[in-house]
mmCIF file of C-alpha atoms in Angstrom:
data_model
loop_
_atom_site.group_PDB
_atom_site.id
_atom_site.type_symbol
_atom_site.label_atom_id
_atom_site.label_comp_id
_atom_site.label_asym_id
_atom_site.label_seq_id
_atom_site.Cartn_x
_atom_site.Cartn_y
_atom_site.Cartn_z
ATOM 1 C CA UNK A 77 -6.976 14.629 -40.673
ATOM 2 C CA UNK A 78 -5.194 10.653 -38.913
ATOM 3 C CA UNK A 79 -2.632 12.601 -37.599
ATOM 4 C CA UNK A 80 -4.989 15.060 -35.342
ATOM 5 C CA UNK A 81 -7.022 11.831 -34.172
ATOM 6 C CA UNK A 82 -4.213 9.591 -32.957
ATOM 7 C CA UNK A 83 -3.076 12.255 -31.494
ATOM 8 C CA UNK A 84 -6.276 12.951 -29.393
ATOM 9 C CA UNK A 85 -6.348 8.676 -29.165
ATOM 10 C CA UNK A 86 -2.589 8.841 -27.245
ATOM 11 C CA UNK A 87 -4.408 12.081 -25.191
ATOM 12 C CA UNK A 88 -7.236 10.401 -23.934
ATOM 13 C CA UNK A 89 -5.692 7.217 -22.635
ATOM 14 C CA UNK A 90 -2.869 9.022 -20.928
ATOM 15 C CA UNK A 91 -5.851 10.977 -19.241
ATOM 16 C CA UNK A 92 -7.186 7.865 -18.353
ATOM 17 C CA UNK A 93 -4.375 5.709 -17.279
ATOM 18 C CA UNK A 94 -3.406 8.551 -15.349
ATOM 19 C CA UNK A 95 -6.883 9.109 -13.599
ATOM 20 C CA UNK A 96 -6.515 4.765 -12.941
ATOM 21 C CA UNK A 97 -3.708 4.909 -10.901
ATOM 22 C CA UNK A 98 -4.731 8.181 -8.970
ATOM 23 C CA UNK A 99 -7.954 6.200 -7.977
ATOM 24 C CA UNK A 100 -6.949 3.108 -7.945
ATOM 25 C CA UNK A 101 -5.841 0.682 -4.897
ATOM 26 C CA UNK A 102 -1.569 0.957 -5.012
ATOM 27 C CA UNK A 103 -1.689 -2.923 -4.382
ATOM 28 C CA UNK A 104 -4.455 -2.748 -7.666
ATOM 29 C CA UNK A 105 -1.613 -0.866 -9.260
ATOM 30 C CA UNK A 106 1.209 -2.648 -8.567
ATOM 31 C CA UNK A 107 -0.274 -6.282 -9.952
ATOM 32 C CA UNK A 108 -1.101 -4.453 -13.422
ATOM 33 C CA UNK A 109 1.618 -3.474 -13.663
ATOM 34 C CA UNK A 110 3.864 -5.743 -12.757
ATOM 35 C CA UNK A 111 2.259 -8.131 -15.163
ATOM 36 C CA UNK A 112 1.651 -5.184 -18.003
ATOM 37 C CA UNK A 113 5.401 -4.715 -17.251
ATOM 38 C CA UNK A 114 6.209 -8.527 -17.770
ATOM 39 C CA UNK A 115 4.355 -9.467 -20.346
ATOM 40 C CA UNK A 116 5.146 -5.837 -22.637
ATOM 41 C CA UNK A 117 9.057 -7.522 -22.047
ATOM 42 C CA UNK A 118 8.043 -11.326 -23.316
ATOM 43 C CA UNK A 119 6.401 -10.066 -26.757
ATOM 44 C CA UNK A 120 9.769 -7.059 -26.861
ATOM 45 C CA UNK A 121 11.526 -10.550 -26.853
ATOM 46 C CA UNK A 122 9.811 -12.829 -29.023
ATOM 47 C CA UNK A 123 9.278 -10.355 -31.402
ATOM 48 C CA UNK A 124 13.868 -9.626 -31.685
ATOM 49 C CA UNK A 125 14.172 -13.107 -31.305
ATOM 50 C CA UNK A 126 11.585 -14.220 -34.721
ATOM 51 C CA UNK A 127 13.380 -11.318 -36.154
ATOM 52 C CA UNK A 128 16.978 -11.832 -35.417
ATOM 53 C CA UNK A 129 17.231 -9.021 -34.017
ATOM 54 C CA UNK A 130 18.823 -10.022 -30.217
ATOM 55 C CA UNK A 131 21.806 -8.700 -30.332
ATOM 56 C CA UNK A 132 21.125 -5.657 -31.335
ATOM 57 C CA UNK A 133 18.613 -5.682 -28.208
ATOM 58 C CA UNK A 134 21.547 -6.815 -26.113
ATOM 59 C CA UNK A 135 23.680 -4.531 -27.447
ATOM 60 C CA UNK A 136 21.035 -1.589 -26.701
ATOM 61 C CA UNK A 137 20.346 -2.480 -22.927
ATOM 62 C CA UNK A 138 24.222 -2.576 -22.200
ATOM 63 C CA UNK A 139 24.965 0.823 -23.035
ATOM 64 C CA UNK A 140 21.567 1.834 -21.589
ATOM 65 C CA UNK A 141 22.367 0.833 -17.902
ATOM 66 C CA UNK A 142 24.868 4.004 -17.205
ATOM 67 C CA UNK A 143 22.667 6.480 -18.344
ATOM 68 C CA UNK A 144 19.972 4.503 -15.303
ATOM 69 C CA UNK A 145 21.710 5.077 -12.886
ATOM 70 C CA UNK A 146 22.396 8.499 -13.651
ATOM 71 C CA UNK A 147 18.673 9.027 -13.794
ATOM 72 C CA UNK A 148 17.765 7.341 -10.815
ATOM 73 C CA UNK A 149 19.079 10.702 -9.331
ATOM 74 C CA UNK A 150 17.296 12.403 -11.438
ATOM 75 C CA UNK A 151 13.972 9.961 -10.543
ATOM 76 C CA UNK A 152 14.516 10.142 -6.660
ATOM 77 C CA UNK A 153 13.139 14.003 -6.456
ATOM 78 C CA UNK A 154 9.798 13.242 -7.998
ATOM 79 C CA UNK A 155 6.964 11.290 -6.183
ATOM 80 C CA UNK A 156 4.648 10.233 -8.593
ATOM 81 C CA UNK A 157 7.573 8.849 -10.713
ATOM 82 C CA UNK A 158 8.840 7.162 -7.217
ATOM 83 C CA UNK A 159 5.050 5.846 -6.436
ATOM 84 C CA UNK A 160 4.553 4.790 -10.158
ATOM 85 C CA UNK A 161 8.358 2.553 -10.596
ATOM 86 C CA UNK A 162 7.655 1.019 -6.732
ATOM 87 C CA UNK A 163 4.817 0.016 -8.065
ATOM 88 C CA UNK A 164 6.765 -1.993 -11.151
ATOM 89 C CA UNK A 165 8.627 -3.519 -8.505
ATOM 90 C CA UNK A 166 11.534 -1.042 -9.032
ATOM 91 C CA UNK A 167 12.173 0.507 -6.299
ATOM 92 C CA UNK A 168 15.360 0.570 -6.225
ATOM 93 C CA UNK A 169 15.426 2.905 -9.019
ATOM 94 C CA UNK A 170 12.863 5.188 -7.310
ATOM 95 C CA UNK A 171 14.542 4.917 -3.628
ATOM 96 C CA UNK A 172 13.517 5.141 0.591
ATOM 97 C CA UNK A 173 10.877 6.047 0.965
ATOM 98 C CA UNK A 174 10.670 9.627 1.865
ATOM 99 C CA UNK A 175 13.165 10.376 0.033
ATOM 100 C CA UNK A 176 12.309 13.084 -2.309
ATOM 101 C CA UNK A 177 9.043 13.606 -2.139
ATOM 102 C CA UNK A 178 9.195 13.488 2.152
ATOM 103 C CA UNK A 179 6.786 10.970 2.080
ATOM 104 C CA UNK A 180 6.145 8.176 5.294
ATOM 105 C CA UNK A 181 5.135 5.376 7.058
ATOM 106 C CA UNK A 182 2.720 5.374 9.485
ATOM 107 C CA UNK A 183 2.169 2.283 12.294
ATOM 108 C CA UNK A 184 0.435 0.495 14.379
ATOM 109 C CA UNK A 185 1.281 -1.233 17.039
ATOM 110 C CA UNK A 186 -0.996 -4.071 18.202
ATOM 111 C CA UNK A 187 -0.396 -6.092 21.619
ATOM 112 C CA UNK A 188 1.056 -9.418 18.343
ATOM 113 C CA UNK A 189 1.661 -7.599 15.037
ATOM 114 C CA UNK A 190 3.073 -3.885 14.278
ATOM 115 C CA UNK A 191 1.183 -2.901 11.332
ATOM 116 C CA UNK A 192 3.001 -0.123 8.599
ATOM 117 C CA UNK A 193 1.584 1.534 6.141
ATOM 118 C CA UNK A 194 3.690 3.755 2.985
ATOM 119 C CA UNK A 195 2.495 7.140 2.412
ATOM 120 C CA UNK A 196 3.841 6.687 -0.796
ATOM 121 C CA UNK A 197 2.479 3.289 -2.273
ATOM 122 C CA UNK A 198 -0.599 2.540 0.313
ATOM 123 C CA UNK A 199 0.532 -0.095 0.899
ATOM 124 C CA UNK A 200 0.430 -1.607 4.228
ATOM 125 C CA UNK A 201 1.811 -4.689 5.535
ATOM 126 C CA UNK A 202 2.890 -5.690 9.551
ATOM 127 C CA UNK A 203 5.968 -8.246 11.294
ATOM 128 C CA UNK A 204 4.044 -10.875 13.958
ATOM 129 C CA UNK A 205 5.651 -9.784 16.908
ATOM 130 C CA UNK A 206 4.070 -12.590 18.651
ATOM 131 C CA UNK A 207 1.991 -15.908 19.132
ATOM 132 C CA UNK A 208 1.412 -18.075 16.443
ATOM 133 C CA UNK A 209 3.280 -17.420 12.613
ATOM 134 C CA UNK A 210 5.921 -15.323 15.193
ATOM 135 C CA UNK A 211 8.177 -13.768 13.289
ATOM 136 C CA UNK A 212 6.628 -14.185 10.016
ATOM 137 C CA UNK A 213 5.447 -10.821 7.098
ATOM 138 C CA UNK A 214 1.870 -10.986 6.810
ATOM 139 C CA UNK A 215 2.287 -10.780 3.260
ATOM 140 C CA UNK A 216 4.322 -14.029 2.847
ATOM 141 C CA UNK A 217 0.754 -15.786 4.661
ATOM 142 C CA UNK A 218 -1.393 -17.568 2.661
ATOM 143 C CA UNK A 219 -5.485 -16.701 3.223
ATOM 144 C CA UNK A 220 -5.700 -19.725 5.205
ATOM 145 C CA UNK A 221 -3.109 -18.747 6.947
ATOM 146 C CA UNK A 222 -4.704 -15.223 8.115
ATOM 147 C CA UNK A 223 -7.574 -16.195 8.685
ATOM 148 C CA UNK A 224 -6.254 -19.211 10.946
ATOM 149 C CA UNK A 225 -4.508 -16.116 12.553
ATOM 150 C CA UNK A 226 -7.791 -13.708 12.276
ATOM 151 C CA UNK A 227 -9.312 -16.176 15.251
ATOM 152 C CA UNK A 228 -6.540 -16.688 17.057
ATOM 153 C CA UNK A 229 -6.575 -12.669 17.376
ATOM 154 C CA UNK A 230 -10.812 -12.170 18.108
ATOM 155 C CA UNK A 231 -10.404 -14.446 21.269
ATOM 156 C CA UNK A 232 -7.119 -13.548 21.914
ATOM 157 C CA UNK A 233 -7.581 -9.408 21.345
ATOM 158 C CA UNK A 234 -9.848 -7.316 19.700
ATOM 159 C CA UNK A 235 -7.434 -4.012 18.359
ATOM 160 C CA UNK A 236 -5.358 -7.146 16.941
ATOM 161 C CA UNK A 237 -8.354 -8.173 14.804
ATOM 162 C CA UNK A 238 -9.438 -5.221 13.693
ATOM 163 C CA UNK A 239 -6.135 -4.080 12.434
ATOM 164 C CA UNK A 240 -5.646 -7.196 10.466
ATOM 165 C CA UNK A 241 -9.582 -7.093 9.280
ATOM 166 C CA UNK A 242 -8.329 -3.985 8.106
ATOM 167 C CA UNK A 243 -4.706 -4.933 6.476
ATOM 168 C CA UNK A 244 -6.892 -8.084 4.932
ATOM 169 C CA UNK A 245 -9.902 -5.614 3.418
ATOM 170 C CA UNK A 246 -7.313 -3.120 1.780
ATOM 171 C CA UNK A 247 -3.953 -5.836 0.870
ATOM 172 C CA UNK A 248 -6.897 -9.557 0.408
ATOM 173 C CA UNK A 249 -9.975 -7.617 -0.950
ATOM 174 C CA UNK A 250 -13.501 -9.005 -0.244
ATOM 175 C CA UNK A 251 -12.340 -13.110 -0.587
ATOM 176 C CA UNK A 252 -11.563 -12.788 2.709
ATOM 177 C CA UNK A 253 -14.651 -12.124 4.281
ATOM 178 C CA UNK A 254 -16.694 -14.507 2.320
ATOM 179 C CA UNK A 255 -14.730 -17.132 3.635
ATOM 180 C CA UNK A 256 -14.790 -15.288 6.787
ATOM 181 C CA UNK A 257 -18.419 -15.635 6.915
ATOM 182 C CA UNK A 258 -18.393 -19.059 5.207
ATOM 183 C CA UNK A 259 -16.887 -20.821 8.515
ATOM 184 C CA UNK A 260 -19.394 -19.836 10.811
ATOM 185 C CA UNK A 261 -17.905 -16.543 11.972
ATOM 186 C CA UNK A 262 -19.776 -12.605 12.690
ATOM 187 C CA UNK A 263 -17.467 -11.120 10.420
ATOM 188 C CA UNK A 264 -15.481 -9.065 12.722
ATOM 189 C CA UNK A 265 -13.833 -8.271 15.909
ATOM 190 C CA UNK A 266 -15.186 -7.016 18.191
ATOM 191 C CA UNK A 267 -15.134 -3.472 19.141
ATOM 192 C CA UNK A 268 -12.601 -2.110 22.215
ATOM 193 C CA UNK A 269 -12.060 1.429 23.228
ATOM 194 C CA UNK A 270 -8.576 1.161 24.120
ATOM 195 C CA UNK A 271 -7.557 4.860 24.066
ATOM 196 C CA UNK A 272 -3.946 6.085 21.959
ATOM 197 C CA UNK A 273 -1.569 7.710 23.515
ATOM 198 C CA UNK A 274 0.437 10.952 22.034
ATOM 199 C CA UNK A 275 3.180 7.767 21.282
ATOM 200 C CA UNK A 276 0.776 5.584 19.480
ATOM 201 C CA UNK A 277 -0.546 9.034 17.556
ATOM 202 C CA UNK A 278 2.247 10.191 16.097
ATOM 203 C CA UNK A 279 3.399 6.568 15.471
ATOM 204 C CA UNK A 280 -0.140 6.295 13.328
ATOM 205 C CA UNK A 281 0.515 9.901 11.121
ATOM 206 C CA UNK A 282 3.944 8.861 10.875
ATOM 207 C CA UNK A 283 5.632 12.369 12.304
ATOM 208 C CA UNK A 284 7.984 13.837 14.653
ATOM 209 C CA UNK A 285 6.631 14.853 17.591
ATOM 210 C CA UNK A 286 7.790 17.979 16.606
ATOM 211 C CA UNK A 287 5.922 18.643 13.822
ATOM 212 C CA UNK A 288 2.928 21.318 13.844
ATOM 213 C CA UNK A 289 -0.817 21.948 13.656
ATOM 214 C CA UNK A 290 -0.491 22.557 9.992
ATOM 215 C CA UNK A 291 1.710 19.252 8.922
ATOM 216 C CA UNK A 292 -1.043 16.862 11.649
ATOM 217 C CA UNK A 293 -3.650 18.355 9.443
ATOM 218 C CA UNK A 294 -1.608 17.537 6.090
ATOM 219 C CA UNK A 295 -0.576 14.158 7.185
ATOM 220 C CA UNK A 296 -4.134 13.264 7.983
ATOM 221 C CA UNK A 297 -5.786 14.219 4.836
ATOM 222 C CA UNK A 298 -3.522 12.904 3.046
ATOM 223 C CA UNK A 299 -3.731 9.284 4.697
ATOM 224 C CA UNK A 300 -7.393 9.390 5.234
ATOM 225 C CA UNK A 301 -7.603 9.566 1.381
ATOM 226 C CA UNK A 302 -5.466 6.302 1.418
ATOM 227 C CA UNK A 303 -7.235 4.247 3.444
ATOM 228 C CA UNK A 304 -11.217 6.020 4.068
ATOM 229 C CA UNK A 305 -13.762 3.151 3.797
ATOM 230 C CA UNK A 306 -14.691 4.142 0.227
ATOM 231 C CA UNK A 307 -11.439 3.545 -0.975
ATOM 232 C CA UNK A 308 -10.382 0.439 0.602
ATOM 233 C CA UNK A 309 -9.787 1.401 3.917
ATOM 234 C CA UNK A 310 -12.157 0.592 7.046
ATOM 235 C CA UNK A 311 -13.555 2.293 9.230
ATOM 236 C CA UNK A 312 -11.780 1.022 11.755
ATOM 237 C CA UNK A 313 -8.710 2.833 11.070
ATOM 238 C CA UNK A 314 -10.340 5.936 9.018
ATOM 239 C CA UNK A 315 -11.070 6.484 13.275
ATOM 240 C CA UNK A 316 -7.379 5.951 14.882
ATOM 241 C CA UNK A 317 -6.856 8.655 11.855
ATOM 242 C CA UNK A 318 -8.766 11.108 13.242
ATOM 243 C CA UNK A 319 -8.403 9.808 17.006
ATOM 244 C CA UNK A 320 -4.501 10.800 15.988
ATOM 245 C CA UNK A 321 -5.661 13.989 14.793
ATOM 246 C CA UNK A 322 -7.785 15.118 17.656
ATOM 247 C CA UNK A 323 -6.068 13.742 19.789
ATOM 248 C CA UNK A 324 -2.748 15.781 18.788
ATOM 249 C CA UNK A 325 -4.102 18.499 17.775
ATOM 250 C CA UNK A 326 -6.647 19.329 21.108
ATOM 251 C CA UNK A 327 -9.808 19.156 19.653
#
């Protein structure tokens, strides 16, 4: 009876973890898994040192390295495992995005930067092409620096401001909105009505120009699951994804 209860408990924990992993934004999954892995390793090393078993652990790690290298090729065949490894920061084992599961990256290019979304992990990042902090990545900037360039973009280019706000909503969560309003700003970029070109639409959906209608619908559905406002996305990005689908399908 006790074993049955233990098995049911383990099964429940696994199901809860899989549900949490599926619905939680990728950046949050990455943070939690990295912390758990770090403290798990620390705990094992402390326990091994206290019991005098460090040498066997190092020997086991050395023996496991060839097996891990062989397993890497197999891991790349399973997209779900790739996503888990990337969340732990082990992207090398997972292989490049797009390997095995057909994962792609979407991109939106504005006047000042290019934003990319990794379909496998849901992570957004951008390369600044012009203006303040040129040649820097958004992920390398502090929140204060991001707020400074957001204020600049709001005066210089509405599209850049809207895309940067979408990045902040997804990757920096809600704290930036409070900072924005606290400084007496509007809290949102001004509206603009620039229409997409077909080249931009293909890039947003992460597809090649020869993709068929089914591929367009599949890419649209996958991106909306990642970037819907209810799941950590933004109204602006959702609107652009819908616009790209309509343009390419001729709706």
